[in-house]
Every structure is written in structure tokens, then in C-alpha cells.
PDB file of C-alpha atoms and ligand atoms in Angstrom:
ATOM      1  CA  UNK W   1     -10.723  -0.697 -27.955  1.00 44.00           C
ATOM      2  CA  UNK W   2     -12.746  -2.823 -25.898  1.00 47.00           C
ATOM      3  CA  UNK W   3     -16.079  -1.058 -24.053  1.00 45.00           C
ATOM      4  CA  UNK W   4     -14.106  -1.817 -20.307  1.00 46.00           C
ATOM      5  CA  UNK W   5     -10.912   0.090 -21.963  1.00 49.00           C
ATOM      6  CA  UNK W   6     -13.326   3.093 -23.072  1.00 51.00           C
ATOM      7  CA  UNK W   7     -15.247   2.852 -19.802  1.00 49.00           C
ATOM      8  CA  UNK W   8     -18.680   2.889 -21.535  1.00 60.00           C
ATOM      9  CA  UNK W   9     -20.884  -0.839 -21.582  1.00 69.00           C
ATOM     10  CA  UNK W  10     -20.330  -3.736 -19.282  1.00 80.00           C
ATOM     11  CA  UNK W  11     -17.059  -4.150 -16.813  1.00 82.00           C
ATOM     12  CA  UNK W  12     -16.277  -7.595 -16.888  1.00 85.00           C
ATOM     13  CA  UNK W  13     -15.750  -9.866 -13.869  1.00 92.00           C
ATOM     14  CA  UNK W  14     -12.449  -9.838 -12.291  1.00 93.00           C
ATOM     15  CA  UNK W  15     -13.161 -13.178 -10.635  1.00 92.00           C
ATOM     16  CA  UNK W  16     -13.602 -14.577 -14.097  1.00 93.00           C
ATOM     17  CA  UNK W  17     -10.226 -16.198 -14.987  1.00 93.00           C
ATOM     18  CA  UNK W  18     -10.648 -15.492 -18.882  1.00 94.00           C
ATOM     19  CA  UNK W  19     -10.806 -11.672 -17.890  1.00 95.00           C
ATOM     20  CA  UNK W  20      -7.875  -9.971 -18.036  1.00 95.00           C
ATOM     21  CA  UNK W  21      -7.631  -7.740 -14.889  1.00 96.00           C
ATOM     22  CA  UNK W  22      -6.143  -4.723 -17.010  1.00 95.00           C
ATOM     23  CA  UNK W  23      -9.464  -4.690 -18.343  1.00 95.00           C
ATOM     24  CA  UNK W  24     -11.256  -3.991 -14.856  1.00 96.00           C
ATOM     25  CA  UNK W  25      -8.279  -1.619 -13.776  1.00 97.00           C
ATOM     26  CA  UNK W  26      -9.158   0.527 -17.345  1.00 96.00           C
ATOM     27  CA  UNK W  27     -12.637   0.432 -16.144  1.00 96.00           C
ATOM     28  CA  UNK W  28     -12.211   1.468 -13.004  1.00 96.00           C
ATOM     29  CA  UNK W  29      -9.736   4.696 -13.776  1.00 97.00           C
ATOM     30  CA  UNK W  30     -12.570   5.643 -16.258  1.00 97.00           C
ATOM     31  CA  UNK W  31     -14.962   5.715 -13.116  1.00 96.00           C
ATOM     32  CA  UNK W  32     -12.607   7.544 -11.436  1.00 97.00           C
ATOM     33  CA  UNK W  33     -12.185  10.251 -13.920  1.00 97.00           C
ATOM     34  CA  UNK W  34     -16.074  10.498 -14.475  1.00 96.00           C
ATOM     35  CA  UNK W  35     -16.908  10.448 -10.380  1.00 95.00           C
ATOM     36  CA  UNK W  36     -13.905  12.948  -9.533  1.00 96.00           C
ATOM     37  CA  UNK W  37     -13.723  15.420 -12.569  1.00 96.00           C
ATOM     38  CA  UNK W  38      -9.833  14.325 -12.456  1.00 96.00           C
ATOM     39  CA  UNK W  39      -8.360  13.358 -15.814  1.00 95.00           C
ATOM     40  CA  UNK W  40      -4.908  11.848 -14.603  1.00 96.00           C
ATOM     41  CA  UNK W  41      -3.292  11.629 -11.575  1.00 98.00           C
ATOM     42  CA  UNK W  42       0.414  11.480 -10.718  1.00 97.00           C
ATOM     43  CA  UNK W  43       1.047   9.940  -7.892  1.00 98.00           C
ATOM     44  CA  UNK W  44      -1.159   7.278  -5.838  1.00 98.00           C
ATOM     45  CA  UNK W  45      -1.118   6.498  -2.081  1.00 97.00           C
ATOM     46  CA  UNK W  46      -2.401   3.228  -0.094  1.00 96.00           C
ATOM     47  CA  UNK W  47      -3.055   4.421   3.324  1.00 92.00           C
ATOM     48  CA  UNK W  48      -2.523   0.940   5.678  1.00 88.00           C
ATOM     49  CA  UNK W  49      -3.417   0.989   9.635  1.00 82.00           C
ATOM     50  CA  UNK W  50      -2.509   3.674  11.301  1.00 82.00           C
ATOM     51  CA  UNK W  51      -2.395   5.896   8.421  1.00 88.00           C
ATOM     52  CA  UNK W  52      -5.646   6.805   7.571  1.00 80.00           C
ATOM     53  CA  UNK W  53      -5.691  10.778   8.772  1.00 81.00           C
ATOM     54  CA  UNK W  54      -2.168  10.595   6.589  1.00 81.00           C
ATOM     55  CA  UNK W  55      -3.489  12.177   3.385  1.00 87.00           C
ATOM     56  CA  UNK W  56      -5.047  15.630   4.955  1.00 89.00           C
ATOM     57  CA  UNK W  57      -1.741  17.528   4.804  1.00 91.00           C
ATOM     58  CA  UNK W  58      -1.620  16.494   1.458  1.00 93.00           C
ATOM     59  CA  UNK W  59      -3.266  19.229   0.075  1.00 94.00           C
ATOM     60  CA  UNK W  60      -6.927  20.050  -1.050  1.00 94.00           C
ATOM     61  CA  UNK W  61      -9.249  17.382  -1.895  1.00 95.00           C
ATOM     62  CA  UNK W  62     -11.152  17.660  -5.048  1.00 95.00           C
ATOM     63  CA  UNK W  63     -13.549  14.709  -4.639  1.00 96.00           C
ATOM     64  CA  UNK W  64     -14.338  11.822  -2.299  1.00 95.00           C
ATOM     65  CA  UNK W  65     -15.860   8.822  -4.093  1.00 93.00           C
ATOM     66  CA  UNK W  66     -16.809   5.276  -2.061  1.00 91.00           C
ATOM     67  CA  UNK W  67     -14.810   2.651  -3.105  1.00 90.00           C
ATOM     68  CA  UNK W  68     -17.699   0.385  -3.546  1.00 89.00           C
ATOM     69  CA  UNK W  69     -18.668   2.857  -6.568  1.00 91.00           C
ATOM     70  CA  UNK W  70     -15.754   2.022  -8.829  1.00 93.00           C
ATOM     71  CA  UNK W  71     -15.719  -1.462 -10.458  1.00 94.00           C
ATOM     72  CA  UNK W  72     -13.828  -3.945  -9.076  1.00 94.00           C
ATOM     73  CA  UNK W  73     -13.191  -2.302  -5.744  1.00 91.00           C
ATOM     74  CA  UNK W  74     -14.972  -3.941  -2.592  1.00 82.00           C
ATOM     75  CA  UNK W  75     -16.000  -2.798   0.891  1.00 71.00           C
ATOM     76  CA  UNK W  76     -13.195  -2.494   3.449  1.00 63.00           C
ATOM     77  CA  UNK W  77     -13.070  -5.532   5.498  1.00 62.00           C
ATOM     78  CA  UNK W  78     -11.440  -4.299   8.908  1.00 59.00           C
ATOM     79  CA  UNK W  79     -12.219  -1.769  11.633  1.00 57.00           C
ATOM     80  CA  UNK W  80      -9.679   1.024  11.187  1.00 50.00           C
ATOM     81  CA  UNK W  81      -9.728   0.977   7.525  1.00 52.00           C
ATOM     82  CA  UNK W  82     -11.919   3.967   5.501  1.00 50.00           C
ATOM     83  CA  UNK W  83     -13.128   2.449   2.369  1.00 84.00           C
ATOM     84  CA  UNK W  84     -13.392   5.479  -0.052  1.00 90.00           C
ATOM     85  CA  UNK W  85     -10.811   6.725  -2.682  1.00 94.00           C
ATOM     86  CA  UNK W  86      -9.838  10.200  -2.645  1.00 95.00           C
ATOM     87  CA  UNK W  87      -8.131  13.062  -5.431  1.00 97.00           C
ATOM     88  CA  UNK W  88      -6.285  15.625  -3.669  1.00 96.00           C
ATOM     89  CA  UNK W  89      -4.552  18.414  -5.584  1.00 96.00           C
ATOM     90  CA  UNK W  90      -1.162  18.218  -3.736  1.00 95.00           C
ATOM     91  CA  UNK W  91      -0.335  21.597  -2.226  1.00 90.00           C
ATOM     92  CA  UNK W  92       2.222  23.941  -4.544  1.00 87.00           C
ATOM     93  CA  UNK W  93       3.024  21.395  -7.269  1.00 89.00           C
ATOM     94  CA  UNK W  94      -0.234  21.444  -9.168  1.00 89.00           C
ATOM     95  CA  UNK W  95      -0.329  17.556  -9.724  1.00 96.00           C
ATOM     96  CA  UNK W  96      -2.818  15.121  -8.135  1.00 97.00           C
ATOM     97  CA  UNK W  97      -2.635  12.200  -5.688  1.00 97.00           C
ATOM     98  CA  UNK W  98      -5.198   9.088  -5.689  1.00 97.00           C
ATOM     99  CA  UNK W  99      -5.603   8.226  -2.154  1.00 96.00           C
ATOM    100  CA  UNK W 100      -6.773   4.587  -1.680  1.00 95.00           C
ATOM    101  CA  UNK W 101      -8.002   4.543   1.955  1.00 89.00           C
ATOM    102  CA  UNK W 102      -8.683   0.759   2.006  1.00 85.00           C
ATOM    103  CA  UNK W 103      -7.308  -2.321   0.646  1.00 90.00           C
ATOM    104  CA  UNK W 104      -7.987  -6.135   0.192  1.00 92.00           C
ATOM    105  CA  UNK W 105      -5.913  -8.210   1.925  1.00 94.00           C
ATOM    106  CA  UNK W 106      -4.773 -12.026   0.695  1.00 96.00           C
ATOM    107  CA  UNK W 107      -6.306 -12.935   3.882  1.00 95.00           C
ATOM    108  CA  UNK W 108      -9.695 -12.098   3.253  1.00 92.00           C
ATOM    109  CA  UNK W 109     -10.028 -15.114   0.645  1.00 92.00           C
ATOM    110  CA  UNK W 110     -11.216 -12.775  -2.551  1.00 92.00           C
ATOM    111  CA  UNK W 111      -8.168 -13.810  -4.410  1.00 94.00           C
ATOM    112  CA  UNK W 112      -4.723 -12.196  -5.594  1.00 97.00           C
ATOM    113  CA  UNK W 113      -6.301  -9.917  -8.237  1.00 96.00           C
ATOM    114  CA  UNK W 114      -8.379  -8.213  -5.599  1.00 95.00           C
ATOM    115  CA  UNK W 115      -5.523  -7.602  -3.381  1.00 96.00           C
ATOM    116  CA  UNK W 116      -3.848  -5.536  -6.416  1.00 97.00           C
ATOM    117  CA  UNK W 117      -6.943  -3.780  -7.949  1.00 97.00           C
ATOM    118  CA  UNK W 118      -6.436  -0.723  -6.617  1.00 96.00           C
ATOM    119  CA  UNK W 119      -2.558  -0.859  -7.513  1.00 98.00           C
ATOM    120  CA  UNK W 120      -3.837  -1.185 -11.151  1.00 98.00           C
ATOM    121  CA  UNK W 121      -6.384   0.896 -11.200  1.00 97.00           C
ATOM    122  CA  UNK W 122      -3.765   3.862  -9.839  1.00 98.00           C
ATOM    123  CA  UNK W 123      -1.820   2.947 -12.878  1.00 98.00           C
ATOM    124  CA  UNK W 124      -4.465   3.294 -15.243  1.00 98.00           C
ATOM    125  CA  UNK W 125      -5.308   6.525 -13.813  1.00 98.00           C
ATOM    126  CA  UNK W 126      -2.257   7.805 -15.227  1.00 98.00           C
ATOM    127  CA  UNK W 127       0.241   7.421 -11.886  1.00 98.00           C
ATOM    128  CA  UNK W 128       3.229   6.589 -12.267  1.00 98.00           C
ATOM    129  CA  UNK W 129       4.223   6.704  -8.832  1.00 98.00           C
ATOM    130  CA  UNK W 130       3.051   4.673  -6.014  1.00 98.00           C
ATOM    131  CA  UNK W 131       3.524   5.301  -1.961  1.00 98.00           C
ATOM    132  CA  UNK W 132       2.546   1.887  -0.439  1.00 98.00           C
ATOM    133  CA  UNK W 133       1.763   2.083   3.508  1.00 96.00           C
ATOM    134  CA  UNK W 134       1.029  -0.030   6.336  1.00 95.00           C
ATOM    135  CA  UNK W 135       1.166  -0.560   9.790  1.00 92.00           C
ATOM    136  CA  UNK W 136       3.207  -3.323  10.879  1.00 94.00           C
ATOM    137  CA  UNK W 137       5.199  -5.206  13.688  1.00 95.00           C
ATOM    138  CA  UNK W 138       9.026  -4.756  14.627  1.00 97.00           C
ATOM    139  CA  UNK W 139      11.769  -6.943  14.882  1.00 97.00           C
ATOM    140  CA  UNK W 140      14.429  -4.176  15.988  1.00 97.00           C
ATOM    141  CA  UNK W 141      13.521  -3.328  20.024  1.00 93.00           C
ATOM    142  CA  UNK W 142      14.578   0.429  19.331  1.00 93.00           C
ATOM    143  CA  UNK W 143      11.549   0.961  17.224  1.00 94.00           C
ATOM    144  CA  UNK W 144       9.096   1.668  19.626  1.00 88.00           C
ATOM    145  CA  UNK W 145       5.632   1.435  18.603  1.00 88.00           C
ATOM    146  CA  UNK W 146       4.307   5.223  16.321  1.00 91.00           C
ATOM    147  CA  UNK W 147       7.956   4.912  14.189  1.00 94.00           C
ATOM    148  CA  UNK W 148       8.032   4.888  10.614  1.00 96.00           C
ATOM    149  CA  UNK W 149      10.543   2.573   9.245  1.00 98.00           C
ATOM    150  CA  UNK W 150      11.304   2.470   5.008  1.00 98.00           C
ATOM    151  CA  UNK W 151      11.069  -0.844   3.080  1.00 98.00           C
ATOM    152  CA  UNK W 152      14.062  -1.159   1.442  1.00 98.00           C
ATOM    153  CA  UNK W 153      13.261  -4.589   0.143  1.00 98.00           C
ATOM    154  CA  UNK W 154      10.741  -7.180   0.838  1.00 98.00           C
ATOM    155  CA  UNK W 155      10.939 -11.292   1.308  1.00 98.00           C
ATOM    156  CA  UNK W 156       7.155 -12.468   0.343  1.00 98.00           C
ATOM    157  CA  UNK W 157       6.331 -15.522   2.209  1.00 98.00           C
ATOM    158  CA  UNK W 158       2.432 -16.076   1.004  1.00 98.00           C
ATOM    159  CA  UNK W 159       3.489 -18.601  -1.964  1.00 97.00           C
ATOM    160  CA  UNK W 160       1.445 -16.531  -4.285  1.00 97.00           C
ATOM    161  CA  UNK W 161       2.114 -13.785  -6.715  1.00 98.00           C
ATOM    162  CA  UNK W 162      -0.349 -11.182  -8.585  1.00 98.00           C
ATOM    163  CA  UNK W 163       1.539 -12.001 -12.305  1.00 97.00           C
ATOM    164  CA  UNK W 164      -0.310 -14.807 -14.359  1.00 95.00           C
ATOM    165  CA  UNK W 165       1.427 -16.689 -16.762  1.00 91.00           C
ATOM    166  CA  UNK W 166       4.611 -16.435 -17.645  1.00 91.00           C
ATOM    167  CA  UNK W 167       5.468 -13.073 -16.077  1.00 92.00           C
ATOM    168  CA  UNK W 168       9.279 -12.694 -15.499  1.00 94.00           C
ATOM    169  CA  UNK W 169       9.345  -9.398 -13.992  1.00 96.00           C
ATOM    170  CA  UNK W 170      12.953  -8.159 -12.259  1.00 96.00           C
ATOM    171  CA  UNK W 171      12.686  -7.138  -8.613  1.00 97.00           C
ATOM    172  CA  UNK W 172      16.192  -5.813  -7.675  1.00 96.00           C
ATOM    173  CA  UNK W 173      15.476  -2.312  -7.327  1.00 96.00           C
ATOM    174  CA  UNK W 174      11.402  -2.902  -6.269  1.00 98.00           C
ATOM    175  CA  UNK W 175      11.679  -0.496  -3.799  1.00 98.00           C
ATOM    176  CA  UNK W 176      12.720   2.849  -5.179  1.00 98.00           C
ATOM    177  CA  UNK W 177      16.622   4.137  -3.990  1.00 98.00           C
ATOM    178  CA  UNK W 178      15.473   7.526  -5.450  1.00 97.00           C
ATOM    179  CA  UNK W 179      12.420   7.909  -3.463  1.00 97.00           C
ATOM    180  CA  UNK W 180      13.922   6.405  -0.159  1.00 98.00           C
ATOM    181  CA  UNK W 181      16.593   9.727  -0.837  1.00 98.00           C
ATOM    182  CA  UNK W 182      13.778  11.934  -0.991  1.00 97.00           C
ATOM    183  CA  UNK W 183      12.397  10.398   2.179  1.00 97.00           C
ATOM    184  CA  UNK W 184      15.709  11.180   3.986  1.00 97.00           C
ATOM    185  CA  UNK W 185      16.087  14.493   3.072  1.00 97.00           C
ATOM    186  CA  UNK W 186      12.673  14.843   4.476  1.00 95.00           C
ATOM    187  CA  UNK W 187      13.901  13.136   7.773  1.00 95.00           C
ATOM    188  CA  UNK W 188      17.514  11.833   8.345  1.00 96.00           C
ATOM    189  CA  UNK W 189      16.726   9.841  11.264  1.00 95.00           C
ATOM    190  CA  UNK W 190      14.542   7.195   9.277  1.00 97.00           C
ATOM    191  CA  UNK W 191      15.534   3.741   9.320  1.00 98.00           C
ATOM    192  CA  UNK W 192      15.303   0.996   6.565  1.00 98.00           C
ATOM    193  CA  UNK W 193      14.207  -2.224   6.701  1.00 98.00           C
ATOM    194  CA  UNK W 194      13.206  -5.771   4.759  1.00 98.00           C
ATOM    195  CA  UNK W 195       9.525  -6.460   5.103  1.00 98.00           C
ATOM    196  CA  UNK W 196       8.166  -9.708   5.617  1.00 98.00           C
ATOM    197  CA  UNK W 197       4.710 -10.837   4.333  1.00 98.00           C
ATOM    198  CA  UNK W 198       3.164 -13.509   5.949  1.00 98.00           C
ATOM    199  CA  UNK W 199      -0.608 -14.505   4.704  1.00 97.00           C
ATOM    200  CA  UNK W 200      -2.255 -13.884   8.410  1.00 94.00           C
ATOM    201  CA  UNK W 201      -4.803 -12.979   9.441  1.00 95.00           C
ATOM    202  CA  UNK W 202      -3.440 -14.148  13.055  1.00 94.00           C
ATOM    203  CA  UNK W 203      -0.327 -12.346  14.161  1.00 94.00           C
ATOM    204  CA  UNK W 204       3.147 -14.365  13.990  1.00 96.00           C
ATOM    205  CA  UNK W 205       4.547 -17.209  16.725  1.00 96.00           C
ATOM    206  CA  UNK W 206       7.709 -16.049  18.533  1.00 95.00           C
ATOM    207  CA  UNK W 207       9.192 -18.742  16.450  1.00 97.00           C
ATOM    208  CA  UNK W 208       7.996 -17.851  13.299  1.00 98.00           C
ATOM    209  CA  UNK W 209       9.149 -14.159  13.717  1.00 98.00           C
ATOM    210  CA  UNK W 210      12.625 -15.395  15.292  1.00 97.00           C
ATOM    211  CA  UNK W 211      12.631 -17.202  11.704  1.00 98.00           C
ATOM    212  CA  UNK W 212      11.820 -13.748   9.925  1.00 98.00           C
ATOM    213  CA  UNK W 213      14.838 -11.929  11.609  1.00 98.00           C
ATOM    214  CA  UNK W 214      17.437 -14.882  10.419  1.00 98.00           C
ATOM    215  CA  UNK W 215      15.973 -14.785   6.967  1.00 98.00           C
ATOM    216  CA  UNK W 216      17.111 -11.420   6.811  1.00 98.00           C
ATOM    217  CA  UNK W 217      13.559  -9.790   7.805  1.00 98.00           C
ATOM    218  CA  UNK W 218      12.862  -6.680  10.240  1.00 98.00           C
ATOM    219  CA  UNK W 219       9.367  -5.853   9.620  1.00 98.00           C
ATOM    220  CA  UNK W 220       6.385  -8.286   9.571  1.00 98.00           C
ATOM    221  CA  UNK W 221       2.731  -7.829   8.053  1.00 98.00           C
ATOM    222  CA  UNK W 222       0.026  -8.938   5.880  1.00 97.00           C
ATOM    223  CA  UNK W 223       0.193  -6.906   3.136  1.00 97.00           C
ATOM    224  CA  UNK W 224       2.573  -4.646   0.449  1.00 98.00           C
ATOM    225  CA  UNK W 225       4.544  -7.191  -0.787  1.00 98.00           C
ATOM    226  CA  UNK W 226       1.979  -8.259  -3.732  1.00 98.00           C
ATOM    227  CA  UNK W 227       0.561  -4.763  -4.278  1.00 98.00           C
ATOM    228  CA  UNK W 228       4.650  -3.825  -5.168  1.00 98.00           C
ATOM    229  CA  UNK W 229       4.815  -6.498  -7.694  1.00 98.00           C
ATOM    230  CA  UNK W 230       2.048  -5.401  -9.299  1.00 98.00           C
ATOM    231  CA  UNK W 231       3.147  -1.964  -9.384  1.00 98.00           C
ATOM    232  CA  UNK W 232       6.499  -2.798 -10.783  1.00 98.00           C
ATOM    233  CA  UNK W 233       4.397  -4.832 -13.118  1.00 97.00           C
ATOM    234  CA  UNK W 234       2.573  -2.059 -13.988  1.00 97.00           C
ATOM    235  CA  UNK W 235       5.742   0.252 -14.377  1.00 97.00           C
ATOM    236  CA  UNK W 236       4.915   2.059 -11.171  1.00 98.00           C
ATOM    237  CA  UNK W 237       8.084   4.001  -9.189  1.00 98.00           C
ATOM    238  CA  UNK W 238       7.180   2.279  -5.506  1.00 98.00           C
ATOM    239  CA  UNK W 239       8.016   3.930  -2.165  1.00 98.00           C
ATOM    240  CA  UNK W 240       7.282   1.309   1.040  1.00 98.00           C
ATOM    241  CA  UNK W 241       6.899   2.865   4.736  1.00 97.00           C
ATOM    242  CA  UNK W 242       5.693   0.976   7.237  1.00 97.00           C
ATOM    243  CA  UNK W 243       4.517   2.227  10.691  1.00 94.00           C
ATOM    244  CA  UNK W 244       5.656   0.014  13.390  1.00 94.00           C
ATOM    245  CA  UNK W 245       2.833  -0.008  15.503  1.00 90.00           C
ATOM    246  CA  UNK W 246       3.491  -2.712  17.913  1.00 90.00           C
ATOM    247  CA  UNK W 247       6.944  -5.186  19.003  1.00 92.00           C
ATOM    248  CA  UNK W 248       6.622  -8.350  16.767  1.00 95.00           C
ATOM    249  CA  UNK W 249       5.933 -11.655  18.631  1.00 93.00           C
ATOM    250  CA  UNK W 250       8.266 -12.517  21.286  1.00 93.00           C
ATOM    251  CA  UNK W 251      10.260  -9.603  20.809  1.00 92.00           C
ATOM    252  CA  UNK W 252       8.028  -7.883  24.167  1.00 81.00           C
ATOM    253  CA  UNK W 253       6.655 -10.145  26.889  1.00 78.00           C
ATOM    254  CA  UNK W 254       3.362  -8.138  25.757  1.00 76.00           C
ATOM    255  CA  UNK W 255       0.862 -10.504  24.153  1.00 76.00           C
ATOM    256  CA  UNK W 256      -0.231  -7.982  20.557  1.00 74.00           C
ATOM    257  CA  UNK W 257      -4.201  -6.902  20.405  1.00 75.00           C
ATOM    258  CA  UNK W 258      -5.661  -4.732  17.335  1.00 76.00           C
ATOM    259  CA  UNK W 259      -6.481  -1.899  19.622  1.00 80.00           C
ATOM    260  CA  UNK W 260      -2.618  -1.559  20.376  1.00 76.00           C
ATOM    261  CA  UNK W 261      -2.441  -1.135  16.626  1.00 71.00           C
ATOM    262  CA  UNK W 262      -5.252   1.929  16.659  1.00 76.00           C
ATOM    263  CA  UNK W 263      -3.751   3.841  19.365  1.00 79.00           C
ATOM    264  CA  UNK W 264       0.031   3.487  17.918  1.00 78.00           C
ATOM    265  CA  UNK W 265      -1.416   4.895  14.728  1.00 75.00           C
ATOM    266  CA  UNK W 266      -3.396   7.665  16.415  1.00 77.00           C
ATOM    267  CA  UNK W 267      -0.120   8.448  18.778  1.00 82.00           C
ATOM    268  CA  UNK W 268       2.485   8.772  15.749  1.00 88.00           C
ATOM    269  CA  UNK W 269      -0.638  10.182  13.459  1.00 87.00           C
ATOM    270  CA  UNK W 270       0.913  14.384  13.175  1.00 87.00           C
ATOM    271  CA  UNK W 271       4.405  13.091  12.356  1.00 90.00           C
ATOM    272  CA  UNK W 272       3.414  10.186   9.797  1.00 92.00           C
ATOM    273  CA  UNK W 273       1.029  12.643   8.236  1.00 91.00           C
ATOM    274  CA  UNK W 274       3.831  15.567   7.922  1.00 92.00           C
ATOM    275  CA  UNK W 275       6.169  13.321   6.306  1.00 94.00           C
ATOM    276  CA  UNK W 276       4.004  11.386   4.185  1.00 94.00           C
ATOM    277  CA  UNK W 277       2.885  15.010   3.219  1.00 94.00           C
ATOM    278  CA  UNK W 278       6.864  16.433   2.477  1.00 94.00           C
ATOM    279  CA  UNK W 279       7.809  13.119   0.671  1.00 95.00           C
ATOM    280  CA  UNK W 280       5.104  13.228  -1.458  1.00 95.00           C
ATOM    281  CA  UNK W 281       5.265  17.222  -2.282  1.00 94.00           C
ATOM    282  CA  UNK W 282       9.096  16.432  -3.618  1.00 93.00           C
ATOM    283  CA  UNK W 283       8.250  12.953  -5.772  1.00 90.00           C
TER     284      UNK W 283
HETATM  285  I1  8IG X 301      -0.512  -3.519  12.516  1.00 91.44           I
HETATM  286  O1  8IG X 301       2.994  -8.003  14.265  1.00 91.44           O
HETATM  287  C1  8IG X 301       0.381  -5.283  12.377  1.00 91.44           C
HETATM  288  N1  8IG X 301       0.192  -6.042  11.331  1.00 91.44           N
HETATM  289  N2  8IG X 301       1.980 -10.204  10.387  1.00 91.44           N
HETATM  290  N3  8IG X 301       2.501  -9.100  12.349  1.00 91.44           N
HETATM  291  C2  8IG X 301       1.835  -9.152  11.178  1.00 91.44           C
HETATM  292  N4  8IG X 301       1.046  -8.191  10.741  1.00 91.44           N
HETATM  293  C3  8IG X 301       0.920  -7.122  11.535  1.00 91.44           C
HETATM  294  C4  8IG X 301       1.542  -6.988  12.763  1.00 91.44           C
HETATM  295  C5  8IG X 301       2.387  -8.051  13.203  1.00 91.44           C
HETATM  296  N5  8IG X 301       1.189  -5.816  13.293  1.00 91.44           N
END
């Protein structure tokens, strides 16, 4: 075994392209395990805008490490998002959830293996389910801004992908029919919908999110889409909820600002956390 796979000597350098990122994720679990006094965890959560109080129903958390002390992980980019990684002993099941409270988006220009780190790294930590997040805007007018819609599937429009190589990995069932059950037993009046990933960092055109809804798209935003390929990569079971948290382009006559995003978050915070809290106690 190599020192990065034991977690003792040097972690090599994800940006080198003769690394092999599995390497850095090994690494980084090992960190995790030494800074948290957690051997394995079960389940892992990426907590997207508007769902960063999410976790705190979750149960009792055993440690709270920045994310900046784990290799490979770097400092959260954009206001809103808490860059530290959290274990939590979920409430009356006795297994553990990794709580990633940032992430790295395409658009920040630190490359695809960045943007999937932490997806990796939840993987090597033993999880071998993941509960991907994010805030997001709506096609359908009847989601007001504060709902929670499920992915059921996604269309990735950034051109890229976080498999090197000759990677054939099969997507039909990406986002877990077994977990969206659970979900609806948890609350019947969800809805389902495709989610569209466009690169940003600026929001969509009217035309471009007309062009999303005719493609087959209901939800648009700048992240998931990679971080679920590398999860299904990875073997991961993936669950996908986005919160809508404003109209998408031209669906409103309002013009879309971040702090529309903050307050939507903060408005539909007690019933995002309570579900992403019941979900998560039945995985
Ligand atoms: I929050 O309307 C959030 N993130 N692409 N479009 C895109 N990303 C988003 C949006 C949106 N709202």
C-alpha cells in the first residue's frame, strides 16, 4: 500500500495529472478518521445553498474539522457556503453521517477533480450512501421559491465529466428509485424533477432556460451533476434534492440576485432541515 492509501508520508498533488485522485481521496478519509475519532461513516451529505443549518436535526455531532485541514479539500469560495466537514452520530440508528458543508464548483476554474473530492473522499470514508443538495432555480411556476423538489435524473450540459480514461460507467438508475421512496414516505407531496447543469457562474438567459424545459429539464444549477457521476463511480447509492430557491430566468418578470437565494434558504430552512433529517434516519 502506498503511504497516501495508509495516510502516513506525503499526499500527493491532485492537480498533478499522473496522480491518481483515489490516492488523495484515501488520504483525505485517513485525515478524517485521525481529526474526528470516527472510523467509518455510513452515509455522507453535501449541504448546497440554502441548506447549510440542514444537518443540526441530524443528530449529535462528534467533531467539526475545517475543510482546509484535510488534503485535497480547499476554502469555500462563496458567501453562504460553511467550509468545514462535520461527523454527526445520526439520532437512534447508531451510524454516522459526513457532512460536507462546502463544495467546489466547475466554475471556480480548480478543475473537475476538485469539484468531486469530497464525493471521493465520503467514499473512502467508508459511505456508501450519498445525499447530494443544492439550491437551485425552477422551471415549473408552482414551485415557489423555499420548495424542495427530488432529482430524478439529471441532463449535464458542462461538456466535462469527473471519469478519466476510458471510464464507461452506466447512468440509468443514477439517481436512486429506492431512496426517492424513502423520501416520499417522509413527505408525499414532493415533486420530481430532471436537473440541468449548466457551467455558470452567471445565472441562465430566458432563452437558454426556455431551451432547458424542451430538453426535458425542470431544475437549473451549477452543480450535482458531476459530484453524482463520481459517486456512482465510486459505487455510492445517490439521493438528489434540490431547493428551489428562486423562478428560473424568464419564468418571473423578476430579474434573480444571490440575496434572493439566502433568504429562500433561510425561509424554507425548518422544513428542509426536518426532512433532510427523516430521510436520512430511514437510509
Ligand atoms: I441558488 O436559476 C441558484 N443556482 N444555473 N440557475 C443556475 N444556478 C442557480 C440558480 C439558477 N439559482
Amino acid at each position: 500500500m502506498s503511504d497516501a492509501a495508509t495516510g502516513a508520508g506525503p499526499v500527493p498533488d491532485l492537480d498533478d495529472p499522473t496522480t491518481d485522485p483515489s490516492d488523495v481521496a484515501r488520504a483525505a478519509a485517513a485525515r478524517i478518521a485521525e481529526l474526528t475519532g470516527v472510523e467509518r461513516h455510513d452515509v455522507a451529505l453535501v449541504l448546497g445553498s440554502g441548506w447549510g443549518g440542514a444537518a443540526d436535526l441530524l443528530g449529535e455531532t462528534v467533531a467539526e474539522v475545517p475543510a482546509t485541514d484535510v488534503p485535497g479539500f480547499t476554502a469555500a469560495a462563496v458567501v453562504g457556503h460553511v467550509g468545514t466537514i462535520r461527523s454527526i452520530r445520526i439520532t437512534g440508528t447508531g451510524k454516522h453521517a459526513l457532512v460536507l458543508g462546502s463544495r467546489t464548483h466547475l466554475y471556480e476554474g480548480r478543475g473537475v477533480r476538485r469539484v468531486v473530492h469530497g464525493v471521493r473522499t465520503a467514499a473512502a470514508t467508508g459511505a456508501t450512501t450519498l445525499v447530494l443538495t443544492n439550491g437551485c432555480g425552477g422551471l415549473n411556476p408552482a414551485w415557489k421559491p423555499g420548495t424542495p423538489v427530488l432529482i430524478r435524473d439529471h441532463i449535464n450540459l458542462t461538456a466535462t465529466s469527473p471519469l478519466e480514461g476510458a471510464t464507461f460507467v452506466d447512468l440509468t438508475d443514477l439517481y436512486s428509485a429506492r431512496l426517492r421512496a424513502v423520501a416520499h414516505e417522509v413527505d408525499g407531496s414532493l415533486d420530481e424533477g430532471v436537473y440541468v447543469q449548466f457551467r455558470g457562474p452567471h445565472y441562465e438567459t430566458p432563452a437558454e432556460v426556455s431551451m432547458a424545459g424542451r430538453i426535458g429539464g425542470d431544475l437549473v444549477g451549477m452543480s450535482t451533476t458531476l459530484e453524482a457521476i463520481a459517486a456512482r463511480h465510486a459505487g455510492l447509492e445517490v439521493l438528489g434534492i434540490s431547493l428551489v430557491t428562486n423562478l428560473a430566468a424568464g419564468i418571473s418578470a423578476e430579474p434573480l440576485s444571490h440575496a434572493e437565494v439566502l433568504e429562500a434558504g433561510r425561509a424554507a430552512g425548518e422544513r428542509i432541515s426536518a426532512l433532510l433529517a427523516d430521510v436520512v434516519r430511514r437510509i
